[in-house]
Amino acid sequence: MTTPRRHFLQGLWAVPLTAGLSACGFQLRSVGDYPFKTLYANFSINSSLGVELRRNLLGTGRIEVWSEPVQMLKADAILDILSEERQQVVVGINALGQVRELQLRLRVRFRLRTPDGVNWIDSVELAQQRDLSFNETAALSKEIEQAMMYRDMQTDIVQQIMRRLAMVKPPSKTVAVPALKP
């Protein structure tokens, strides 16, 4: 089979494939459309969560992130990280009472509001957990694995926050229309 004919036949297979993907609602992930242009970061931008969240917000190219307290009242929205909690819970021990399995948990509570105090996103808690087998003979490598798991959970939570920020719809201002007298 000649090369031009082969390319033509391969192209014919691509048409039904792309038509099928577009018909099922498939769409590549894109940068969200945020209802605010400036965001005051009311969280520690030096913590690992704060650094990653700030990097993702600035990476959109559509949001200006402010962190100076004098800028809070000028921002379109304020993102408050209310709490960040990391836990290790023992879920398995052996017959000698030694730890064999841990559960790592990460919980983050946040809200989005305007400088006027109107909540766009009420206080929400996002949680992630991972199981980690433990062996005291490999404690150092398990510590490194634990740090990687916390970083992975943190990335998941930051992505969830970004998706929620992209989906926020500010409350519409309703204008009261006076009733007409008959």
PDB file of C-alpha atoms in Angstrom:
ATOM      1  CA  MET A   1       0.000   0.000   0.000  1.00  0.00           C
ATOM      2  CA  THR A   2       1.400   3.405  -0.895  1.00  0.00           C
ATOM      3  CA  THR A   3       2.187   5.963   1.794  1.00  0.00           C
ATOM      4  CA  PRO A   4      -0.372   8.636   0.752  1.00  0.00           C
ATOM      5  CA  ARG A   5      -3.124   6.039   0.650  1.00  0.00           C
ATOM      6  CA  ARG A   6      -2.112   4.680   4.061  1.00  0.00           C
ATOM      7  CA  HIS A   7      -2.238   8.199   5.570  1.00  0.00           C
ATOM      8  CA  PHE A   8      -5.661   8.766   4.005  1.00  0.00           C
ATOM      9  CA  LEU A   9      -7.045   5.545   5.496  1.00  0.00           C
ATOM     10  CA  GLN A  10      -5.575   6.349   8.900  1.00  0.00           C
ATOM     11  CA  GLY A  11      -7.218   9.776   8.696  1.00  0.00           C
ATOM     12  CA  LEU A  12     -10.577   8.152   7.970  1.00  0.00           C
ATOM     13  CA  TRP A  13     -10.388   6.254  11.274  1.00  0.00           C
ATOM     14  CA  ALA A  14      -9.698   9.484  13.140  1.00  0.00           C
ATOM     15  CA  VAL A  15     -12.963  11.112  12.012  1.00  0.00           C
ATOM     16  CA  PRO A  16     -15.363   8.669  13.757  1.00  0.00           C
ATOM     17  CA  LEU A  17     -13.102   8.590  16.812  1.00  0.00           C
ATOM     18  CA  THR A  18     -13.134  12.379  17.260  1.00  0.00           C
ATOM     19  CA  ALA A  19     -16.867  12.509  16.515  1.00  0.00           C
ATOM     20  CA  GLY A  20     -17.482   9.851  19.166  1.00  0.00           C
ATOM     21  CA  LEU A  21     -15.391  11.646  21.767  1.00  0.00           C
ATOM     22  CA  SER A  22     -17.089  14.981  21.142  1.00  0.00           C
ATOM     23  CA  ALA A  23     -20.535  13.373  21.277  1.00  0.00           C
ATOM     24  CA  CYS A  24     -19.883  11.901  24.731  1.00  0.00           C
ATOM     25  CA  GLY A  25     -19.036  15.314  26.187  1.00  0.00           C
ATOM     26  CA  PHE A  26     -15.301  14.723  26.362  1.00  0.00           C
ATOM     27  CA  GLN A  27     -13.383  17.940  26.845  1.00  0.00           C
ATOM     28  CA  LEU A  28      -9.766  18.555  27.742  1.00  0.00           C
ATOM     29  CA  ARG A  29      -9.201  20.121  31.149  1.00  0.00           C
ATOM     30  CA  SER A  30      -8.789  23.850  30.804  1.00  0.00           C
ATOM     31  CA  VAL A  31      -8.081  26.783  33.063  1.00  0.00           C
ATOM     32  CA  GLY A  32     -11.199  27.740  34.972  1.00  0.00           C
ATOM     33  CA  ASP A  33     -13.114  30.935  34.448  1.00  0.00           C
ATOM     34  CA  TYR A  34     -13.002  32.696  37.807  1.00  0.00           C
ATOM     35  CA  PRO A  35     -15.556  35.377  38.777  1.00  0.00           C
ATOM     36  CA  PHE A  36     -12.808  37.452  40.414  1.00  0.00           C
ATOM     37  CA  LYS A  37      -9.604  39.007  39.136  1.00  0.00           C
ATOM     38  CA  THR A  38      -7.918  39.779  42.453  1.00  0.00           C
ATOM     39  CA  LEU A  39      -7.764  37.403  45.408  1.00  0.00           C
ATOM     40  CA  TYR A  40      -6.488  38.180  48.874  1.00  0.00           C
ATOM     41  CA  ALA A  41      -4.648  35.147  50.273  1.00  0.00           C
ATOM     42  CA  ASN A  42      -5.635  35.020  53.937  1.00  0.00           C
ATOM     43  CA  PHE A  43      -3.377  32.056  54.648  1.00  0.00           C
ATOM     44  CA  SER A  44       0.281  31.442  55.318  1.00  0.00           C
ATOM     45  CA  ILE A  45       2.066  31.667  51.994  1.00  0.00           C
ATOM     46  CA  ASN A  46       5.143  30.131  53.633  1.00  0.00           C
ATOM     47  CA  SER A  47       3.503  26.800  54.495  1.00  0.00           C
ATOM     48  CA  SER A  48       3.775  23.978  51.970  1.00  0.00           C
ATOM     49  CA  LEU A  49       0.012  24.142  51.309  1.00  0.00           C
ATOM     50  CA  GLY A  50       0.153  27.925  50.934  1.00  0.00           C
ATOM     51  CA  VAL A  51       3.078  27.764  48.512  1.00  0.00           C
ATOM     52  CA  GLU A  52       1.374  25.192  46.304  1.00  0.00           C
ATOM     53  CA  LEU A  53      -1.992  26.969  46.390  1.00  0.00           C
ATOM     54  CA  ARG A  54      -0.409  30.315  45.526  1.00  0.00           C
ATOM     55  CA  ARG A  55       1.570  28.742  42.670  1.00  0.00           C
ATOM     56  CA  ASN A  56      -1.585  27.176  41.227  1.00  0.00           C
ATOM     57  CA  LEU A  57      -3.571  30.411  41.538  1.00  0.00           C
ATOM     58  CA  LEU A  58      -0.847  32.440  39.829  1.00  0.00           C
ATOM     59  CA  GLY A  59      -0.405  29.682  37.238  1.00  0.00           C
ATOM     60  CA  THR A  60      -3.882  30.317  35.872  1.00  0.00           C
ATOM     61  CA  GLY A  61      -2.718  33.652  34.500  1.00  0.00           C
ATOM     62  CA  ARG A  62      -6.148  35.086  35.298  1.00  0.00           C
ATOM     63  CA  ILE A  63      -5.874  35.823  39.009  1.00  0.00           C
ATOM     64  CA  GLU A  64      -3.729  38.334  40.829  1.00  0.00           C
ATOM     65  CA  VAL A  65      -2.935  37.047  44.336  1.00  0.00           C
ATOM     66  CA  TRP A  66      -2.412  39.622  47.057  1.00  0.00           C
ATOM     67  CA  SER A  67      -1.027  38.935  50.520  1.00  0.00           C
ATOM     68  CA  GLU A  68      -0.525  42.379  52.075  1.00  0.00           C
ATOM     69  CA  PRO A  69      -3.185  43.164  54.726  1.00  0.00           C
ATOM     70  CA  VAL A  70      -3.728  46.699  53.336  1.00  0.00           C
ATOM     71  CA  GLN A  71      -4.878  45.124  50.050  1.00  0.00           C
ATOM     72  CA  MET A  72      -7.609  42.989  51.650  1.00  0.00           C
ATOM     73  CA  LEU A  73     -10.400  45.549  51.283  1.00  0.00           C
ATOM     74  CA  LYS A  74      -9.538  46.204  47.615  1.00  0.00           C
ATOM     75  CA  ALA A  75      -9.587  42.536  46.557  1.00  0.00           C
ATOM     76  CA  ASP A  76     -12.536  41.008  44.700  1.00  0.00           C
ATOM     77  CA  ALA A  77     -12.484  37.929  46.951  1.00  0.00           C
ATOM     78  CA  ILE A  78     -10.753  36.636  50.072  1.00  0.00           C
ATOM     79  CA  LEU A  79      -9.665  33.017  50.402  1.00  0.00           C
ATOM     80  CA  ASP A  80      -9.413  31.934  54.042  1.00  0.00           C
ATOM     81  CA  ILE A  81      -7.682  28.688  54.950  1.00  0.00           C
ATOM     82  CA  LEU A  82      -9.342  28.144  58.312  1.00  0.00           C
ATOM     83  CA  SER A  83      -7.404  25.041  59.340  1.00  0.00           C
ATOM     84  CA  GLU A  84      -4.930  22.483  58.086  1.00  0.00           C
ATOM     85  CA  GLU A  85      -4.541  19.293  60.095  1.00  0.00           C
ATOM     86  CA  ARG A  86      -2.165  16.390  59.501  1.00  0.00           C
ATOM     87  CA  GLN A  87      -2.688  13.173  61.473  1.00  0.00           C
ATOM     88  CA  GLN A  88      -1.089   9.763  61.820  1.00  0.00           C
ATOM     89  CA  VAL A  89      -3.366   7.054  63.170  1.00  0.00           C
ATOM     90  CA  VAL A  90      -2.181   3.548  64.008  1.00  0.00           C
ATOM     91  CA  VAL A  91      -4.525   1.057  62.341  1.00  0.00           C
ATOM     92  CA  GLY A  92      -2.518  -2.155  62.642  1.00  0.00           C
ATOM     93  CA  ILE A  93      -0.142  -3.711  65.155  1.00  0.00           C
ATOM     94  CA  ASN A  94       1.528  -7.119  65.344  1.00  0.00           C
ATOM     95  CA  ALA A  95       1.426  -9.627  68.229  1.00  0.00           C
ATOM     96  CA  LEU A  96       4.319  -7.853  69.938  1.00  0.00           C
ATOM     97  CA  GLY A  97       2.498  -4.514  69.890  1.00  0.00           C
ATOM     98  CA  GLN A  98       4.681  -3.002  67.175  1.00  0.00           C
ATOM     99  CA  VAL A  99       3.110  -0.703  64.613  1.00  0.00           C
ATOM    100  CA  ARG A 100       2.577  -2.372  61.224  1.00  0.00           C
ATOM    101  CA  GLU A 101       0.207   0.023  59.482  1.00  0.00           C
ATOM    102  CA  LEU A 102      -0.532   3.730  59.729  1.00  0.00           C
ATOM    103  CA  GLN A 103      -3.241   5.853  58.220  1.00  0.00           C
ATOM    104  CA  LEU A 104      -2.164   9.330  57.160  1.00  0.00           C
ATOM    105  CA  ARG A 105      -4.873  11.979  57.130  1.00  0.00           C
ATOM    106  CA  LEU A 106      -4.912  15.535  55.854  1.00  0.00           C
ATOM    107  CA  ARG A 107      -7.858  17.845  56.479  1.00  0.00           C
ATOM    108  CA  VAL A 108      -8.174  21.398  55.189  1.00  0.00           C
ATOM    109  CA  ARG A 109     -11.037  23.808  55.908  1.00  0.00           C
ATOM    110  CA  PHE A 110     -11.469  26.890  53.748  1.00  0.00           C
ATOM    111  CA  ARG A 111     -13.984  29.493  52.658  1.00  0.00           C
ATOM    112  CA  LEU A 112     -14.252  32.171  49.996  1.00  0.00           C
ATOM    113  CA  ARG A 113     -15.807  35.508  50.808  1.00  0.00           C
ATOM    114  CA  THR A 114     -15.931  39.100  49.693  1.00  0.00           C
ATOM    115  CA  PRO A 115     -14.379  41.957  51.670  1.00  0.00           C
ATOM    116  CA  ASP A 116     -17.964  42.885  52.619  1.00  0.00           C
ATOM    117  CA  GLY A 117     -18.391  39.535  54.373  1.00  0.00           C
ATOM    118  CA  VAL A 118     -20.622  37.812  51.803  1.00  0.00           C
ATOM    119  CA  ASN A 119     -19.731  34.115  51.611  1.00  0.00           C
ATOM    120  CA  TRP A 120     -19.292  32.802  48.092  1.00  0.00           C
ATOM    121  CA  ILE A 121     -18.223  29.412  49.434  1.00  0.00           C
ATOM    122  CA  ASP A 122     -19.241  28.588  52.988  1.00  0.00           C
ATOM    123  CA  SER A 123     -16.759  26.830  55.237  1.00  0.00           C
ATOM    124  CA  VAL A 124     -15.866  23.511  53.563  1.00  0.00           C
ATOM    125  CA  GLU A 125     -13.669  20.713  54.873  1.00  0.00           C
ATOM    126  CA  LEU A 126     -11.716  18.636  52.379  1.00  0.00           C
ATOM    127  CA  ALA A 127     -10.078  15.433  53.581  1.00  0.00           C
ATOM    128  CA  GLN A 128      -7.658  12.907  52.136  1.00  0.00           C
ATOM    129  CA  GLN A 129      -6.285   9.730  53.671  1.00  0.00           C
ATOM    130  CA  ARG A 130      -3.686   7.160  52.698  1.00  0.00           C
ATOM    131  CA  ASP A 131      -2.612   3.872  54.255  1.00  0.00           C
ATOM    132  CA  LEU A 132       1.065   3.277  54.914  1.00  0.00           C
ATOM    133  CA  SER A 133       2.613  -0.026  55.923  1.00  0.00           C
ATOM    134  CA  PHE A 134       5.323   0.423  58.507  1.00  0.00           C
ATOM    135  CA  ASN A 135       8.504  -1.485  59.278  1.00  0.00           C
ATOM    136  CA  GLU A 136      10.863  -0.216  61.966  1.00  0.00           C
ATOM    137  CA  THR A 137      13.887  -1.671  60.160  1.00  0.00           C
ATOM    138  CA  ALA A 138      13.190   0.678  57.239  1.00  0.00           C
ATOM    139  CA  ALA A 139      12.111   3.691  59.304  1.00  0.00           C
ATOM    140  CA  LEU A 140      14.029   6.257  57.253  1.00  0.00           C
ATOM    141  CA  SER A 141      12.583   5.112  53.918  1.00  0.00           C
ATOM    142  CA  LYS A 142       9.095   4.982  55.454  1.00  0.00           C
ATOM    143  CA  GLU A 143       9.543   8.557  56.654  1.00  0.00           C
ATOM    144  CA  ILE A 144      10.389   9.626  53.110  1.00  0.00           C
ATOM    145  CA  GLU A 145       7.396   7.681  51.783  1.00  0.00           C
ATOM    146  CA  GLN A 146       5.197   9.372  54.378  1.00  0.00           C
ATOM    147  CA  ALA A 147       6.368  12.822  53.253  1.00  0.00           C
ATOM    148  CA  MET A 148       5.621  11.889  49.630  1.00  0.00           C
ATOM    149  CA  MET A 149       2.130  10.713  50.580  1.00  0.00           C
ATOM    150  CA  TYR A 150       1.391  13.954  52.451  1.00  0.00           C
ATOM    151  CA  ARG A 151       2.611  15.934  49.424  1.00  0.00           C
ATOM    152  CA  ASP A 152       0.353  13.857  47.146  1.00  0.00           C
ATOM    153  CA  MET A 153      -2.669  14.426  49.402  1.00  0.00           C
ATOM    154  CA  GLN A 154      -1.868  18.133  49.545  1.00  0.00           C
ATOM    155  CA  THR A 155      -1.746  18.322  45.740  1.00  0.00           C
ATOM    156  CA  ASP A 156      -5.133  16.583  45.523  1.00  0.00           C
ATOM    157  CA  ILE A 157      -6.672  19.025  47.998  1.00  0.00           C
ATOM    158  CA  VAL A 158      -5.204  22.054  46.207  1.00  0.00           C
ATOM    159  CA  GLN A 159      -6.695  20.785  42.925  1.00  0.00           C
ATOM    160  CA  GLN A 160     -10.090  20.357  44.621  1.00  0.00           C
ATOM    161  CA  ILE A 161      -9.907  23.914  45.951  1.00  0.00           C
ATOM    162  CA  MET A 162      -9.000  25.209  42.484  1.00  0.00           C
ATOM    163  CA  ARG A 163     -11.968  23.387  40.917  1.00  0.00           C
ATOM    164  CA  ARG A 164     -14.325  24.788  43.562  1.00  0.00           C
ATOM    165  CA  LEU A 165     -13.005  28.305  43.016  1.00  0.00           C
ATOM    166  CA  ALA A 166     -13.584  27.927  39.281  1.00  0.00           C
ATOM    167  CA  MET A 167     -17.182  26.791  39.840  1.00  0.00           C
ATOM    168  CA  VAL A 168     -18.186  29.559  42.258  1.00  0.00           C
ATOM    169  CA  LYS A 169     -21.074  31.736  41.203  1.00  0.00           C
ATOM    170  CA  PRO A 170     -21.335  35.024  43.071  1.00  0.00           C
ATOM    171  CA  PRO A 171     -24.822  35.720  44.361  1.00  0.00           C
ATOM    172  CA  SER A 172     -26.712  37.851  41.899  1.00  0.00           C
ATOM    173  CA  LYS A 173     -27.915  41.193  43.111  1.00  0.00           C
ATOM    174  CA  THR A 174     -31.659  41.290  42.806  1.00  0.00           C
ATOM    175  CA  VAL A 175     -33.306  44.619  42.234  1.00  0.00           C
ATOM    176  CA  ALA A 176     -36.716  45.075  43.781  1.00  0.00           C
ATOM    177  CA  VAL A 177     -39.253  46.251  41.239  1.00  0.00           C
ATOM    178  CA  PRO A 178     -42.140  48.213  42.731  1.00  0.00           C
ATOM    179  CA  ALA A 179     -45.542  46.709  42.092  1.00  0.00           C
ATOM    180  CA  LEU A 180     -47.868  48.671  39.837  1.00  0.00           C
ATOM    181  CA  LYS A 181     -51.147  49.787  41.361  1.00  0.00           C
ATOM    182  CA  PRO A 182     -54.263  48.877  39.377  1.00  0.00           C
TER     183      PRO A 182
END
